[in-house]
mmCIF file of C-alpha atoms in Angstrom:
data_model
loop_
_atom_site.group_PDB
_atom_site.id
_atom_site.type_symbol
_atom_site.label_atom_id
_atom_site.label_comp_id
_atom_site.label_asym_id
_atom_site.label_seq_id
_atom_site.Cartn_x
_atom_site.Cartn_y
_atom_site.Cartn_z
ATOM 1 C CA UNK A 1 0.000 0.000 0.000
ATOM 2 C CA UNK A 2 2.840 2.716 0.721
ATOM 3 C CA UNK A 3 4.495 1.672 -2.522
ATOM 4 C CA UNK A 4 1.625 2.238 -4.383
ATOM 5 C CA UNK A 5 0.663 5.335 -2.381
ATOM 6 C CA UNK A 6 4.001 7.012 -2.976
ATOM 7 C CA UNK A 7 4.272 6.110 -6.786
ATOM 8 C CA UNK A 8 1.389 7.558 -7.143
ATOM 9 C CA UNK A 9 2.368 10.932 -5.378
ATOM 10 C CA UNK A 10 5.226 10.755 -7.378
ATOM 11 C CA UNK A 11 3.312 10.890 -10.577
ATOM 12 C CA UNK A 12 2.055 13.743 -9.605
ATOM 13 C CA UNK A 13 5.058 15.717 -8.972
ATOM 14 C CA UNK A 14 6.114 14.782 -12.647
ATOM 15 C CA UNK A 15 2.741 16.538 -13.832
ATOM 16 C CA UNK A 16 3.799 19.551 -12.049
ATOM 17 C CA UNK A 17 2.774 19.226 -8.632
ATOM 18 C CA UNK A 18 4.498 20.632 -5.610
ATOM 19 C CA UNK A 19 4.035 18.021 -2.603
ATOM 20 C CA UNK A 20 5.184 18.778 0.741
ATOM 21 C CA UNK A 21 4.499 16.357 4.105
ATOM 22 C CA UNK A 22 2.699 18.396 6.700
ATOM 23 C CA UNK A 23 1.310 16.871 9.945
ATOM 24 C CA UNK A 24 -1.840 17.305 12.114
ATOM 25 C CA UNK A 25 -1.679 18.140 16.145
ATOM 26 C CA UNK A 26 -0.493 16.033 18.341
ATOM 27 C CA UNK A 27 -4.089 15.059 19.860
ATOM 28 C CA UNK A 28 -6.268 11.974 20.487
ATOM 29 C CA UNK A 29 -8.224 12.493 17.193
ATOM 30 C CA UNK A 30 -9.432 9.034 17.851
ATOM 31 C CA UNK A 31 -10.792 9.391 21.692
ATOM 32 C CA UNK A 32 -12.355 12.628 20.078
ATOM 33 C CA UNK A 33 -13.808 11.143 17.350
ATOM 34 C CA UNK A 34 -15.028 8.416 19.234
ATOM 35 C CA UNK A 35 -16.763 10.643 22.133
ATOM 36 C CA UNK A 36 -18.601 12.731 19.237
ATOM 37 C CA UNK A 37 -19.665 9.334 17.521
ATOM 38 C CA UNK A 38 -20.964 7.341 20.347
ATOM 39 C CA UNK A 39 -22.776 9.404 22.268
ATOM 40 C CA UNK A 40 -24.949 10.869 18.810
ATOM 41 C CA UNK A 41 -25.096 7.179 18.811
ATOM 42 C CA UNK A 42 -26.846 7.320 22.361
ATOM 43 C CA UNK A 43 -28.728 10.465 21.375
ATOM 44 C CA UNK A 44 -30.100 8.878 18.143
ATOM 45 C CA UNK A 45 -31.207 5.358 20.058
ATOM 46 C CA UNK A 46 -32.619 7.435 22.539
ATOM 47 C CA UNK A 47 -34.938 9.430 20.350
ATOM 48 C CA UNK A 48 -36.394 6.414 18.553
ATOM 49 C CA UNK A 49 -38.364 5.548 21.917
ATOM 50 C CA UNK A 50 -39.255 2.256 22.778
ATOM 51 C CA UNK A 51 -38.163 -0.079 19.780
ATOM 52 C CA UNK A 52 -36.939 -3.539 19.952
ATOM 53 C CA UNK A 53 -33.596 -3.972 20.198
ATOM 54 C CA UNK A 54 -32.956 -6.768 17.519
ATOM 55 C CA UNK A 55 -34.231 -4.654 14.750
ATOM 56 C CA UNK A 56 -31.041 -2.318 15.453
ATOM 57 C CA UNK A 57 -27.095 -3.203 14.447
ATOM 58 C CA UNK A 58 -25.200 -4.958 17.457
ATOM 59 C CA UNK A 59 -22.195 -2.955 16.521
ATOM 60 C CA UNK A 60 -24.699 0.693 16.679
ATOM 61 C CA UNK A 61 -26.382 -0.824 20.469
ATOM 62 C CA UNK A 62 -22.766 -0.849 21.376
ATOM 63 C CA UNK A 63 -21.475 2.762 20.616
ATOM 64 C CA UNK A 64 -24.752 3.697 21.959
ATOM 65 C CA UNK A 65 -23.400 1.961 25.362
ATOM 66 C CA UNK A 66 -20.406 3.345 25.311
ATOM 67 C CA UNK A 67 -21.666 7.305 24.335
ATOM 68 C CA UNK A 68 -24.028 7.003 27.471
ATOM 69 C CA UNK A 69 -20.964 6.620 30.165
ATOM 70 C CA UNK A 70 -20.094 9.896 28.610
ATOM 71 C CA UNK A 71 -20.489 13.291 31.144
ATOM 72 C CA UNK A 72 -22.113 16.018 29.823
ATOM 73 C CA UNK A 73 -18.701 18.026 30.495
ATOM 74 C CA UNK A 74 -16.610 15.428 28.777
ATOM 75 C CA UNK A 75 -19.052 16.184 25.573
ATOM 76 C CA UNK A 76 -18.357 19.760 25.226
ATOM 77 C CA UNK A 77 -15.195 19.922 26.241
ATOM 78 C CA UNK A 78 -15.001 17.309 23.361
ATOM 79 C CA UNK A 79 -16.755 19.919 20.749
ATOM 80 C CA UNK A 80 -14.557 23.051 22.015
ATOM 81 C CA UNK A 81 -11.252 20.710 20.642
ATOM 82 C CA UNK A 82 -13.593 19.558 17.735
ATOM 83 C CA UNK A 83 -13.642 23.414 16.691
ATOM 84 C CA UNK A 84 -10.191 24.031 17.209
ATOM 85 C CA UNK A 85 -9.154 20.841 15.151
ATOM 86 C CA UNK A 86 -11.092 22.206 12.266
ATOM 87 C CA UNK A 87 -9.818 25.998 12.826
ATOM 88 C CA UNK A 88 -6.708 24.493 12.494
ATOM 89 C CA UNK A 89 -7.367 22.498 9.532
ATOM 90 C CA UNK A 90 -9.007 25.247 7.781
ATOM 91 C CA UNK A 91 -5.710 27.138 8.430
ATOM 92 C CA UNK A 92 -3.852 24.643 6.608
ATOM 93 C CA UNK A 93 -5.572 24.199 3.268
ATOM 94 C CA UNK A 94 -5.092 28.011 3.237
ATOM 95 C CA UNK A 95 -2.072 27.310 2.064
ATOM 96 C CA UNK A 96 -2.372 23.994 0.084
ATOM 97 C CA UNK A 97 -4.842 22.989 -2.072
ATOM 98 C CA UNK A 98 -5.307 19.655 -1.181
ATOM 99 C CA UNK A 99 -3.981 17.184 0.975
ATOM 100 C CA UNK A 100 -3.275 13.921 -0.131
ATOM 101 C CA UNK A 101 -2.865 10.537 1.960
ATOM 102 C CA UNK A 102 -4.056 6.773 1.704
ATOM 103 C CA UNK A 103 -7.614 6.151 1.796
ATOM 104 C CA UNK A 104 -7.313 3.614 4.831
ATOM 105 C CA UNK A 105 -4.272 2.237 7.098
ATOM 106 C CA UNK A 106 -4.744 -1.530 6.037
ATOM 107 C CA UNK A 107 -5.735 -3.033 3.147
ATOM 108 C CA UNK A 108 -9.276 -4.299 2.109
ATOM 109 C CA UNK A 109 -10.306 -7.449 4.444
ATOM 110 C CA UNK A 110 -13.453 -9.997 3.820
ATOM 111 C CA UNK A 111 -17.072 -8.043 4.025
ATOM 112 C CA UNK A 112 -19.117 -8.549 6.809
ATOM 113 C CA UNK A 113 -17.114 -7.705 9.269
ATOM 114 C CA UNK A 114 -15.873 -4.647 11.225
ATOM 115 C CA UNK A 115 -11.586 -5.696 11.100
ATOM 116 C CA UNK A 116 -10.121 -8.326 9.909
ATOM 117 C CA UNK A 117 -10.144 -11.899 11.188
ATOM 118 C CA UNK A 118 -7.068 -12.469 13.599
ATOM 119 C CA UNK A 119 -5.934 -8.643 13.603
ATOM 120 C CA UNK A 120 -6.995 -7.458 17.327
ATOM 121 C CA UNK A 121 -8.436 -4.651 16.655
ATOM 122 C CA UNK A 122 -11.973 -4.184 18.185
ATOM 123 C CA UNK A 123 -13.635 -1.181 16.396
ATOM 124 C CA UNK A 124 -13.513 0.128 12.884
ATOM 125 C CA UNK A 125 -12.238 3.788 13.360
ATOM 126 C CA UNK A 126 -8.564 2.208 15.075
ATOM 127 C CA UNK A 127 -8.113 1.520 10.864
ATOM 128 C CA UNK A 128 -9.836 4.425 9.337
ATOM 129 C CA UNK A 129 -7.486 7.119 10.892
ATOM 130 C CA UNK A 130 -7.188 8.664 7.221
ATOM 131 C CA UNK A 131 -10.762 9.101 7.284
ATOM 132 C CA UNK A 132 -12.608 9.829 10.384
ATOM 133 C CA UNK A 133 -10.516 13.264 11.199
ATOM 134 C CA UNK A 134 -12.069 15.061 8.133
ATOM 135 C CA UNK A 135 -15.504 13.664 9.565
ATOM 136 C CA UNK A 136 -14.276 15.445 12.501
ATOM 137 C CA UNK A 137 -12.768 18.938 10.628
ATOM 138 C CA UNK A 138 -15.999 18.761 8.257
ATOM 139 C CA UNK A 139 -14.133 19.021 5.224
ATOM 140 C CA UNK A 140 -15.046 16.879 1.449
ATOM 141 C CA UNK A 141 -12.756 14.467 0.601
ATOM 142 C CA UNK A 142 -12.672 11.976 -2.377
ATOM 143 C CA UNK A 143 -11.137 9.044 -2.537
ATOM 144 C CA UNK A 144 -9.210 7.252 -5.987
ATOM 145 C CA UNK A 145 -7.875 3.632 -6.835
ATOM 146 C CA UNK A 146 -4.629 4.115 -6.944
ATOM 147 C CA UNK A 147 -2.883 0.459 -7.415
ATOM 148 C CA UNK A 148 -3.893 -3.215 -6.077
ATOM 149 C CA UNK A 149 -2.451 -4.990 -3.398
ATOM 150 C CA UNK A 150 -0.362 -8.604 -4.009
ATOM 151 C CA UNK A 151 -4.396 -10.708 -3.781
ATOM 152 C CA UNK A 152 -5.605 -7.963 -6.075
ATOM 153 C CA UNK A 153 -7.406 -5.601 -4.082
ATOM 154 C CA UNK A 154 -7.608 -1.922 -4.577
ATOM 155 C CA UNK A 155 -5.556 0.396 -2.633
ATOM 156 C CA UNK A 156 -6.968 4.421 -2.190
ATOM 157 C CA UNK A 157 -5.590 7.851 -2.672
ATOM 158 C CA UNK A 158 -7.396 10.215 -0.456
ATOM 159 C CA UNK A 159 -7.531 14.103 -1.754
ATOM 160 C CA UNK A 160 -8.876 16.352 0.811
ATOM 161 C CA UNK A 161 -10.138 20.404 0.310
ATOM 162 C CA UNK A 162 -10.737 23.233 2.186
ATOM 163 C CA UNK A 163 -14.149 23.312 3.583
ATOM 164 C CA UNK A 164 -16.750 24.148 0.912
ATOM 165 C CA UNK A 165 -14.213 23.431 -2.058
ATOM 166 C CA UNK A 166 -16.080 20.250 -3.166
ATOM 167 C CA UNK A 167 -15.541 21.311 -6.605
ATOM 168 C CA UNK A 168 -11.597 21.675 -5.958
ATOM 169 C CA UNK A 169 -11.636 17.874 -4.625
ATOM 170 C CA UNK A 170 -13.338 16.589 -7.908
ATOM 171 C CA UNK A 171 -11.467 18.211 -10.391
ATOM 172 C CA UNK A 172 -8.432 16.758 -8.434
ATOM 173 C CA UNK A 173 -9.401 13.626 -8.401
ATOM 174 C CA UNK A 174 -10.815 13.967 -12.181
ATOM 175 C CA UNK A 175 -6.816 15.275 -13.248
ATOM 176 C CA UNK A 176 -5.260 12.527 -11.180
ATOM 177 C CA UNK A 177 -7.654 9.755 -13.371
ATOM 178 C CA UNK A 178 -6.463 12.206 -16.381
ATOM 179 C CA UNK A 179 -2.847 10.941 -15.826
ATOM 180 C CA UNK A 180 -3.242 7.269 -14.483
ATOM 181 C CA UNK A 181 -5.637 6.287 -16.412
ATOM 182 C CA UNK A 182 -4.937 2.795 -15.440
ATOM 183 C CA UNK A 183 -6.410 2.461 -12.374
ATOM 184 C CA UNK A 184 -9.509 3.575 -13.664
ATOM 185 C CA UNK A 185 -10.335 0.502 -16.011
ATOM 186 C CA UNK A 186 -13.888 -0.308 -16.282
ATOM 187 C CA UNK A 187 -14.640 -4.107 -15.312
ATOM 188 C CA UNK A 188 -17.296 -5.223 -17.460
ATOM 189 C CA UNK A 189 -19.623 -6.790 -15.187
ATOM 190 C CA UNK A 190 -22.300 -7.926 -18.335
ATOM 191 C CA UNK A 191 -20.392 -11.922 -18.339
ATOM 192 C CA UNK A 192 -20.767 -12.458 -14.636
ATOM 193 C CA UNK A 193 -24.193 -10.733 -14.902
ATOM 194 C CA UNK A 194 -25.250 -13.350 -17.153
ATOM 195 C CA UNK A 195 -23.680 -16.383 -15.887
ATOM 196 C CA UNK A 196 -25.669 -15.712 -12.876
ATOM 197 C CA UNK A 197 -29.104 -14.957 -14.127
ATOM 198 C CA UNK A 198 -28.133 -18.507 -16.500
ATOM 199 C CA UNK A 199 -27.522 -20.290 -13.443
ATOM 200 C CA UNK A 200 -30.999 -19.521 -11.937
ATOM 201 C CA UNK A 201 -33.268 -20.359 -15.033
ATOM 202 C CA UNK A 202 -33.428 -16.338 -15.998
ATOM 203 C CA UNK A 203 -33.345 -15.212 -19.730
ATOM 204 C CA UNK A 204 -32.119 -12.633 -21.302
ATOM 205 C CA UNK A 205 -32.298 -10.123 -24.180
ATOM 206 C CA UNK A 206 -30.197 -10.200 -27.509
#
């Protein structure tokens, strides 16, 4: 993944890009995130009243667990360093015009399931660090194949903008595809399509 991540910064330093490394505060960005997410979490169950719990995800009953041990003190104090996290954010794409960085720390494991099989980690967000800070600072962000790992499955570039600069973050992403245009092949999906509406009696068009 950092191979293919770095070639693929590289390319775009040959197309005239000027990359530089830059890095965020020192801060728990994933306590943060996680006080913010689980007790909306709590909020949200709360609101729906009295519901049964099966019809709701086991993995949404337990952030809602967790977000209710949260103080009311611990919340805010939580949204002050949200605010300054995206102050300081929106500082920094004053000066840049994106920021680029892989789409997720690990590569893509079996669906169904919240981390890999065997890998000890208990909650989603301790692999999405690339992603859940901009959830955080409020900012867009797109994410682009940039390469395929050793089994064959796709590795992401992440561009992030300024807040409000959607537009900047597509055209970004739409010049990157512009000059790697392979990692943007289509997969023609019509033969599998088929083979499985064959193998259930279903016909189909000429």
């Amino acid at each position: 993944m950092e191979l293919s991540v770095a070639a693929a910064v590289r390319r775009m330093e040959e197309w005239g890009a000027i990359v530089e490394p830059v890095e965020l505060p020192s801060i728990d960005l994933l306590e943060l995130f996680h006080i913010h997410w689980f007790s909306g979490a709590a909020n949200r169950l709360v609101s729906a009243g009295e519901v049964a719990s099966e019809v709701y995800d086991a993995g949404f009953l337990l952030a809602a667990a967790k977000g209710r041990e949260y103080s009311a003190a611990t919340l805010v104090a939580a949204q002050v360093l949200r605010a300054e996290f995206g102050t300081f954010m929106d500082e920094l794409l004053e000066s840049y015009n994106v920021l680029v960085s892989p789409a997720a720390a690990i590569p893509p494991f079996a669906a169904g399931r919240d981390v890999p099989e065997g890998s000890g980690l208990s909650h989603w967000t301790e692999w999405a660090s690339f992603s859940f800070p901009i959830n955080l600072s409020q900012q867009p962000a797109c994410v682009v194949p940039c390469g395929m790992t050793a089994s064959g499955a796709p590795i992401g570039l992440q561009f992030v903008g300024a807040r409000g600069n959607d537009s900047g973050v597509l055209a970004t992403a739409r010049a990157y595809e512009l000059v790697s245009p392979e990692h943007f092949r289509m997969v023609d999906l019509t033969k599998r399509s088929r083979k499985r509406m064959d193998g259930v009696g279903a016909t189909r068009s000429e």
